[in-house]
PDB file of C-alpha atoms in Angstrom:
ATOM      1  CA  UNK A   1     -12.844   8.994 -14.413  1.00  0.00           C
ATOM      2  CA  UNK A   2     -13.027   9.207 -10.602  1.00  0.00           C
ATOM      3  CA  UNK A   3     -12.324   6.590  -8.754  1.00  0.00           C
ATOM      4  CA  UNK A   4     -13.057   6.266  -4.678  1.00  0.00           C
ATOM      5  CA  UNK A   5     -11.839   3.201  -2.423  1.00  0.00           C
ATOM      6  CA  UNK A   6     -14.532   2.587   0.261  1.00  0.00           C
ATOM      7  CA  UNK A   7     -14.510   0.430   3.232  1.00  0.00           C
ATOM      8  CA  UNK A   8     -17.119   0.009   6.009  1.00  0.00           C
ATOM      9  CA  UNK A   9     -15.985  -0.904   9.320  1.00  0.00           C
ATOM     10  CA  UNK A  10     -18.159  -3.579  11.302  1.00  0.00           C
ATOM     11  CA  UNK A  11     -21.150  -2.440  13.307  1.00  0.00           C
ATOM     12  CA  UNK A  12     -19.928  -4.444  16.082  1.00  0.00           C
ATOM     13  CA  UNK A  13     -16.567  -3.196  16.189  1.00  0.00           C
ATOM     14  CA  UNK A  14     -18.099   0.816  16.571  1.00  0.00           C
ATOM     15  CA  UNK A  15     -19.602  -0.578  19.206  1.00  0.00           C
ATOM     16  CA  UNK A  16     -17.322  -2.380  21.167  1.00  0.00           C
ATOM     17  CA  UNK A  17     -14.846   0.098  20.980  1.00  0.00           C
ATOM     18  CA  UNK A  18     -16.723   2.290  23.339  1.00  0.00           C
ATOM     19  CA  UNK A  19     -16.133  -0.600  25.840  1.00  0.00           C
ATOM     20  CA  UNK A  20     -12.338   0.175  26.075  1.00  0.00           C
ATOM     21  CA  UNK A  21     -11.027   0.671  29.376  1.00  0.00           C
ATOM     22  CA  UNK A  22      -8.238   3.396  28.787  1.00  0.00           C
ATOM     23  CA  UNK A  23      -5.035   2.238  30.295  1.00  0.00           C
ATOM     24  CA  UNK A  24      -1.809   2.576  29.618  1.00  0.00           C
ATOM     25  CA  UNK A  25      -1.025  -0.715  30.316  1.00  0.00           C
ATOM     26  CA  UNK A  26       0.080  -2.224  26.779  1.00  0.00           C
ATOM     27  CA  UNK A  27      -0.415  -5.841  28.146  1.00  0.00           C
ATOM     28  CA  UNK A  28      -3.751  -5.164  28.656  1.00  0.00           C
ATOM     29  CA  UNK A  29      -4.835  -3.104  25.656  1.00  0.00           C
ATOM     30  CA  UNK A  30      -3.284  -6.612  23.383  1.00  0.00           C
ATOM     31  CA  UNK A  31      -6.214  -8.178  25.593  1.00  0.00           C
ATOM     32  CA  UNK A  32      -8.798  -5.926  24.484  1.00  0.00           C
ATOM     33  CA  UNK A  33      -7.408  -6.760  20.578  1.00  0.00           C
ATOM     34  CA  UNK A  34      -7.099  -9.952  21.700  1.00  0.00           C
ATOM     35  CA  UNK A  35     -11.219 -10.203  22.222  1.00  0.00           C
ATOM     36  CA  UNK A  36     -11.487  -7.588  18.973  1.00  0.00           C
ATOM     37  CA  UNK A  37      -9.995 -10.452  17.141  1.00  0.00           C
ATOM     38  CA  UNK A  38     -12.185 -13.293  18.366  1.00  0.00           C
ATOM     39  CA  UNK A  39     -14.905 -11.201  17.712  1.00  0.00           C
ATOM     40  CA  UNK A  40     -14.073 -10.302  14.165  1.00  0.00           C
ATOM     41  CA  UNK A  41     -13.959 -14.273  13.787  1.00  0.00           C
ATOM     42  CA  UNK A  42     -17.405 -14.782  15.454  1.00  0.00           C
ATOM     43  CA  UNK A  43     -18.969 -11.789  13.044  1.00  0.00           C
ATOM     44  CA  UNK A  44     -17.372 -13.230  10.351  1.00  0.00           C
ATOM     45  CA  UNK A  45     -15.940  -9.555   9.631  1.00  0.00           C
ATOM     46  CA  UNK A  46     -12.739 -10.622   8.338  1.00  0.00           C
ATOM     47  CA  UNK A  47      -9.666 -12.264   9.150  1.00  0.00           C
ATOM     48  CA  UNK A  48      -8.218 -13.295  12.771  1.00  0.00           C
ATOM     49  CA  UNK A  49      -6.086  -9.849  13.301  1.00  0.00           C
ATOM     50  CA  UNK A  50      -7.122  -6.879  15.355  1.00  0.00           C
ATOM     51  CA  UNK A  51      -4.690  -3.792  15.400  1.00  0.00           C
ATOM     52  CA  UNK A  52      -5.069  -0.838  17.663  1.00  0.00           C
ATOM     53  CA  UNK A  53      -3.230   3.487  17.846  1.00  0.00           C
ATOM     54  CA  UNK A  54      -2.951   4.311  20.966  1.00  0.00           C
ATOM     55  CA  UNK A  55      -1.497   7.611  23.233  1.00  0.00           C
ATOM     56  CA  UNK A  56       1.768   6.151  24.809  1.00  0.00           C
ATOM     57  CA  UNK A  57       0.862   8.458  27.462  1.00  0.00           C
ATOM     58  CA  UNK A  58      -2.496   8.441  28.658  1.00  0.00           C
ATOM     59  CA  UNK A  59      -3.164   5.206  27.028  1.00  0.00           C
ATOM     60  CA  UNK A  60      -6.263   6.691  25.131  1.00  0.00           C
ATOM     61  CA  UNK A  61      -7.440   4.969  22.241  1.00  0.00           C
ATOM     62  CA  UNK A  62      -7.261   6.635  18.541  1.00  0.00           C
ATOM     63  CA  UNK A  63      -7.934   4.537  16.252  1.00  0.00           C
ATOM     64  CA  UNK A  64      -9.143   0.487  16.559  1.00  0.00           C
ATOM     65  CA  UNK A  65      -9.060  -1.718  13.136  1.00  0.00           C
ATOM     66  CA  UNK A  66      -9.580  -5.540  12.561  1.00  0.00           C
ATOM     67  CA  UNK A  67      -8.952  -6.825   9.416  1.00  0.00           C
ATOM     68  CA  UNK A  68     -11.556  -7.144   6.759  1.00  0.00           C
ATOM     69  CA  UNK A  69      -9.633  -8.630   3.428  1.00  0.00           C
ATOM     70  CA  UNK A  70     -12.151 -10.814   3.165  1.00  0.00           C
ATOM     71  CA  UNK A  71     -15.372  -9.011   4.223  1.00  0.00           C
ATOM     72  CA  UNK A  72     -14.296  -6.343   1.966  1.00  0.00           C
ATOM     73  CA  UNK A  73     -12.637  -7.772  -0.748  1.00  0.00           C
ATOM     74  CA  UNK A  74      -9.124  -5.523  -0.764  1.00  0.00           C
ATOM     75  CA  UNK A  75      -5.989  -6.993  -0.083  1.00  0.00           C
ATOM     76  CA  UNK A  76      -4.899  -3.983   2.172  1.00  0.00           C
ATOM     77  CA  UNK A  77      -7.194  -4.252   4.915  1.00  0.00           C
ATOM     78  CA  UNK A  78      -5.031  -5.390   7.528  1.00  0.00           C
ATOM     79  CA  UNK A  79      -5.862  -4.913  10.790  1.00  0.00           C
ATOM     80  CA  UNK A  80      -2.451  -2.590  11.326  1.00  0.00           C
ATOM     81  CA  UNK A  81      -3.511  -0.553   7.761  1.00  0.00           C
ATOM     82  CA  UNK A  82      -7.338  -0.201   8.953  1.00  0.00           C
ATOM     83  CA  UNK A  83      -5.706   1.527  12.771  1.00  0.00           C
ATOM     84  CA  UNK A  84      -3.044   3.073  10.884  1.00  0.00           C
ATOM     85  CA  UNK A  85      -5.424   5.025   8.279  1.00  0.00           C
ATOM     86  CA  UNK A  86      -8.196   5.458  10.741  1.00  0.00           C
ATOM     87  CA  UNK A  87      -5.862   7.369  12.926  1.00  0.00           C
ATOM     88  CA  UNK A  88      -4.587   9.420  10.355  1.00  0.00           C
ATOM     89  CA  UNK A  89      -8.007  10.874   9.746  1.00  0.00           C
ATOM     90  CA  UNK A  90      -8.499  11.804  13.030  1.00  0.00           C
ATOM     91  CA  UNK A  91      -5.404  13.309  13.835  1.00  0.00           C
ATOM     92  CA  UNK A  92      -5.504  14.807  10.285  1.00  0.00           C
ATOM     93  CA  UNK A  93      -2.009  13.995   9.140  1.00  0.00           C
ATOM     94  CA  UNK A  94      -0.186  11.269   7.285  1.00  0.00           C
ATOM     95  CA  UNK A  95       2.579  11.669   9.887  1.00  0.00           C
ATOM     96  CA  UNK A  96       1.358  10.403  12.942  1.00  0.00           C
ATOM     97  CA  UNK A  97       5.426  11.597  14.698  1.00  0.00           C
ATOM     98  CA  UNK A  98       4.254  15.451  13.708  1.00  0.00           C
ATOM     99  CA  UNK A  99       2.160  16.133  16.584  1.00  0.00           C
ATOM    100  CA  UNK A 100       2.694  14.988  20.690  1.00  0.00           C
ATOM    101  CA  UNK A 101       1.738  12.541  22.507  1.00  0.00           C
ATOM    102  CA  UNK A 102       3.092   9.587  20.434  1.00  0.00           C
ATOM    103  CA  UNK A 103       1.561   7.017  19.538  1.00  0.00           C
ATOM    104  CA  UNK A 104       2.280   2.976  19.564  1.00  0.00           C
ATOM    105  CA  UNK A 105       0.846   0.842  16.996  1.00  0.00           C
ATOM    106  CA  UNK A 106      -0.699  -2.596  18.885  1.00  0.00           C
ATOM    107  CA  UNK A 107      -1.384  -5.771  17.010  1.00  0.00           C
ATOM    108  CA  UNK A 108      -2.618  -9.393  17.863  1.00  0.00           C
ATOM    109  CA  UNK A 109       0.141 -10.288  15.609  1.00  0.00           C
ATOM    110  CA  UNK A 110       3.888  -9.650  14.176  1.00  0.00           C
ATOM    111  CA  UNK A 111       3.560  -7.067  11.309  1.00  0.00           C
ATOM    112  CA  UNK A 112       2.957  -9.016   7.000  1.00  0.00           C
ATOM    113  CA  UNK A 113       5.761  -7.349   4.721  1.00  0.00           C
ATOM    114  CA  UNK A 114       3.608  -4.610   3.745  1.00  0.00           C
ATOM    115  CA  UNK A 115       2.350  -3.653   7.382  1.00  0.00           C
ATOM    116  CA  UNK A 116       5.820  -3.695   8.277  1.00  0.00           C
ATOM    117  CA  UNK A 117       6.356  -0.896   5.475  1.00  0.00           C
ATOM    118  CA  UNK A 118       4.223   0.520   6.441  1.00  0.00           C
ATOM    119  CA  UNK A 119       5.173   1.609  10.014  1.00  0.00           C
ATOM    120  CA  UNK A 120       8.094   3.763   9.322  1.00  0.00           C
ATOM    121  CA  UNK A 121       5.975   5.460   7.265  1.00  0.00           C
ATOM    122  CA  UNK A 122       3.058   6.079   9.830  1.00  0.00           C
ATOM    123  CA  UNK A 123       4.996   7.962  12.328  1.00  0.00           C
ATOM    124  CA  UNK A 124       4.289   5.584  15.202  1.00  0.00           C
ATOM    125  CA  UNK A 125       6.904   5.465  17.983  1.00  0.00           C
ATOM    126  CA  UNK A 126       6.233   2.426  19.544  1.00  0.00           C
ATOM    127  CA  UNK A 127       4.776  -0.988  17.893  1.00  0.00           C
ATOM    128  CA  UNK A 128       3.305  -3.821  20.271  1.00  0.00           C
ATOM    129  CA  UNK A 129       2.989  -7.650  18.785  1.00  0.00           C
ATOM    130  CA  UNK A 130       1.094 -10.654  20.175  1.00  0.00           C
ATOM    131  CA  UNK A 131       1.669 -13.676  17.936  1.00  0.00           C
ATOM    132  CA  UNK A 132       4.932 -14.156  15.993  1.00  0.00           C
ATOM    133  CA  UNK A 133       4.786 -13.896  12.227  1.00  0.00           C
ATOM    134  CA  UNK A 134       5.949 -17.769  12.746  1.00  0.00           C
ATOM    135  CA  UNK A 135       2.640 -18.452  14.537  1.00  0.00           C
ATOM    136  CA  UNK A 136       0.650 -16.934  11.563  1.00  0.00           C
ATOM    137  CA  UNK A 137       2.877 -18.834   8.561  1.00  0.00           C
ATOM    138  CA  UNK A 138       2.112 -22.266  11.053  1.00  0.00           C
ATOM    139  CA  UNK A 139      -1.560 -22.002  10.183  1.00  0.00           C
ATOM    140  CA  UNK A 140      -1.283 -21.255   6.620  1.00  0.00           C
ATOM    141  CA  UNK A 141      -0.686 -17.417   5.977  1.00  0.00           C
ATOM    142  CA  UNK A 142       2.236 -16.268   3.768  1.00  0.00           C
ATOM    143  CA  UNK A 143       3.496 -12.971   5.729  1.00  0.00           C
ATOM    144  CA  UNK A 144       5.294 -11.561   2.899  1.00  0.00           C
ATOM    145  CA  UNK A 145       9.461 -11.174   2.926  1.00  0.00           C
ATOM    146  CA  UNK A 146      10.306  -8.844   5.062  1.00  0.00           C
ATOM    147  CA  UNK A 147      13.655  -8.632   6.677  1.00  0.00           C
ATOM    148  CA  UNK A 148      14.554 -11.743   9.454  1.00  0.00           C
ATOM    149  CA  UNK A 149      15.612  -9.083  12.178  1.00  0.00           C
ATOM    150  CA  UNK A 150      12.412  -6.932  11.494  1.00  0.00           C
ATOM    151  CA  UNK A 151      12.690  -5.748  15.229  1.00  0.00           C
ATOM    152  CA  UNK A 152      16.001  -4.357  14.765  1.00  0.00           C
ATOM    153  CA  UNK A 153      15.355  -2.670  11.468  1.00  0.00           C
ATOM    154  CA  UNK A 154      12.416  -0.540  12.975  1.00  0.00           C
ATOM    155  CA  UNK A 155      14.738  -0.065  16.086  1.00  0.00           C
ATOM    156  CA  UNK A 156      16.956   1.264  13.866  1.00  0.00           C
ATOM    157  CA  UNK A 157      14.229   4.243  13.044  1.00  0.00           C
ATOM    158  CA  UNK A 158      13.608   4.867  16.727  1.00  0.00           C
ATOM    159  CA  UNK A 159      10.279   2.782  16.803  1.00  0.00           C
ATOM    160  CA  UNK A 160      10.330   0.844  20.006  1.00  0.00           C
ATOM    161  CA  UNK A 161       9.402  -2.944  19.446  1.00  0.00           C
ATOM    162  CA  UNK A 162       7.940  -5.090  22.121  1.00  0.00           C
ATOM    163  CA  UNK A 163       7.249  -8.610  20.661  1.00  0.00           C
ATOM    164  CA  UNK A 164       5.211 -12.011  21.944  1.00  0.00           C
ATOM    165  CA  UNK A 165       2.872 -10.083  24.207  1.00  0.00           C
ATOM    166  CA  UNK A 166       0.182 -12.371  25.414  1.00  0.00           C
ATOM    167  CA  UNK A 167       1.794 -15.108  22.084  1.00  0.00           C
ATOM    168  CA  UNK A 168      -0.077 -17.611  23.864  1.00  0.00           C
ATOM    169  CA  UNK A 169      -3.565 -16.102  23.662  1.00  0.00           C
ATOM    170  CA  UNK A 170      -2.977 -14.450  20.855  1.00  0.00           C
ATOM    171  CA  UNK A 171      -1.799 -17.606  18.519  1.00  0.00           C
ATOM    172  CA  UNK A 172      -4.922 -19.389  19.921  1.00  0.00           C
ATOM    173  CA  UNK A 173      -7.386 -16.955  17.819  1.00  0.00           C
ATOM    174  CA  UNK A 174      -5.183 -17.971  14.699  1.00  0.00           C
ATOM    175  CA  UNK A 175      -5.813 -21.623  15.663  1.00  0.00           C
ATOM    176  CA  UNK A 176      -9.252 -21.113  16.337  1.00  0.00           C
ATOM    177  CA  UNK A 177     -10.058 -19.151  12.972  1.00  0.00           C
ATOM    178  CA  UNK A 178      -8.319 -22.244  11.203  1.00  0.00           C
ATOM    179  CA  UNK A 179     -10.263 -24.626  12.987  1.00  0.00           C
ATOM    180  CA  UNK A 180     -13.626 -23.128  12.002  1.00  0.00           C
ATOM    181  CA  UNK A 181     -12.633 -22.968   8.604  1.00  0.00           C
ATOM    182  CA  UNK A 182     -11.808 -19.436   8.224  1.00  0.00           C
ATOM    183  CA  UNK A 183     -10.114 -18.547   4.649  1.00  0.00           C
ATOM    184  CA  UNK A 184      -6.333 -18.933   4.441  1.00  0.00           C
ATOM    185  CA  UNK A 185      -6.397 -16.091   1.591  1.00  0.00           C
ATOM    186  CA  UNK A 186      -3.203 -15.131   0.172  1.00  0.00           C
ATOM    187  CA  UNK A 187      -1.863 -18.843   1.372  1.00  0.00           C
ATOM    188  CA  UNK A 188      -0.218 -19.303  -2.389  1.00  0.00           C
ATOM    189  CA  UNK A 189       3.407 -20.632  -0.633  1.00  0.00           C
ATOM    190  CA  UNK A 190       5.651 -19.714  -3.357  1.00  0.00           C
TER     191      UNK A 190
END
């Protein structure tokens, strides 16, 4: 019996990509996620994460995901898994370190325990975070155990980690999702 996992990204979000100003500029790609998020909330395409691969160098963008657990109805559609696979199929390789330029993984939010495994894994050099993981547990979400000096741990691989990046905009889309009554899925606490 074959069996094939299919997701559809958002209309919307194939078309707003094509508005991204390439810049290398990591503050301001977070505020393009930043508006991919609130947008995924207004289309009511998923959850309040957006997750972007981009060239460290040139700043191009490879791959954009938002996260669609609930749109699609898989657990692993995370905004950081959605950018993360995406990219892969373009560049054509589970190893996203095997080729030049690298890449940095950018997300409106602190990697869950399973996006954090999965960034060693991805090949990504660099990984960008808006909102703290304590921001997303404060409206509900259970991130998962993952280890308390997370940073550290991926430093430890050679992945560069800049954290809190825009927090305060970027914790505001969690509060706003919450306040319109978005799903707290996976909000079991214990």
């Amino acid at each position: 019996m074959e069996t094939l996992i299919q997701f559809e990204l958002p209309k919307w979000l194939l078309r707003y990509q094509q508005s991204y100003q390439t810049t290398t500029d990591y503050k301001a790609q977070m505020d393009f996620l930043i508006d991919v998020s609130r947008l995924n909330i207004q289309y009511d395409s998923g959850g309040p994460f957006a997750a972007g691969v981009f060239e460290i160098d040139t700043g191009r963008l490879v791959a954009l995901g938002v996260n669609m657990v609930t749109s699609e109805n898989l657990s692993i559609l995370h905004a950081e898994m959605v950018a993360l696979s995406l990219a892969q199929q373009a560049r054509g390789n589970y190893d996203l370190g095997a080729a030049k330029p690298d890449l940095s993984l950018v997300t409106t939010c602190e990697p869950c325990a399973m996006c954090f495994g999965a960034i060693p894994w991805s090949g990504v050099r660099q990984v960008v975070a808006g909102a703290t993981d304590a921001d997303a547990r404060n409206i509900g979400f259970d991130e998962g155990p993952k280890p308390e000096d997370w940073q550290k741990a991926l430093e430890d691989r050679n992945i560069r980690v800049i954290s809190g990046v825009h927090r305060d905009k970027a914790a505001a889309v969690l509060s706003a999702y919450v306040k319109q009554g978005g799903m707290l899925y996976n909000a079991r606490q214990g």
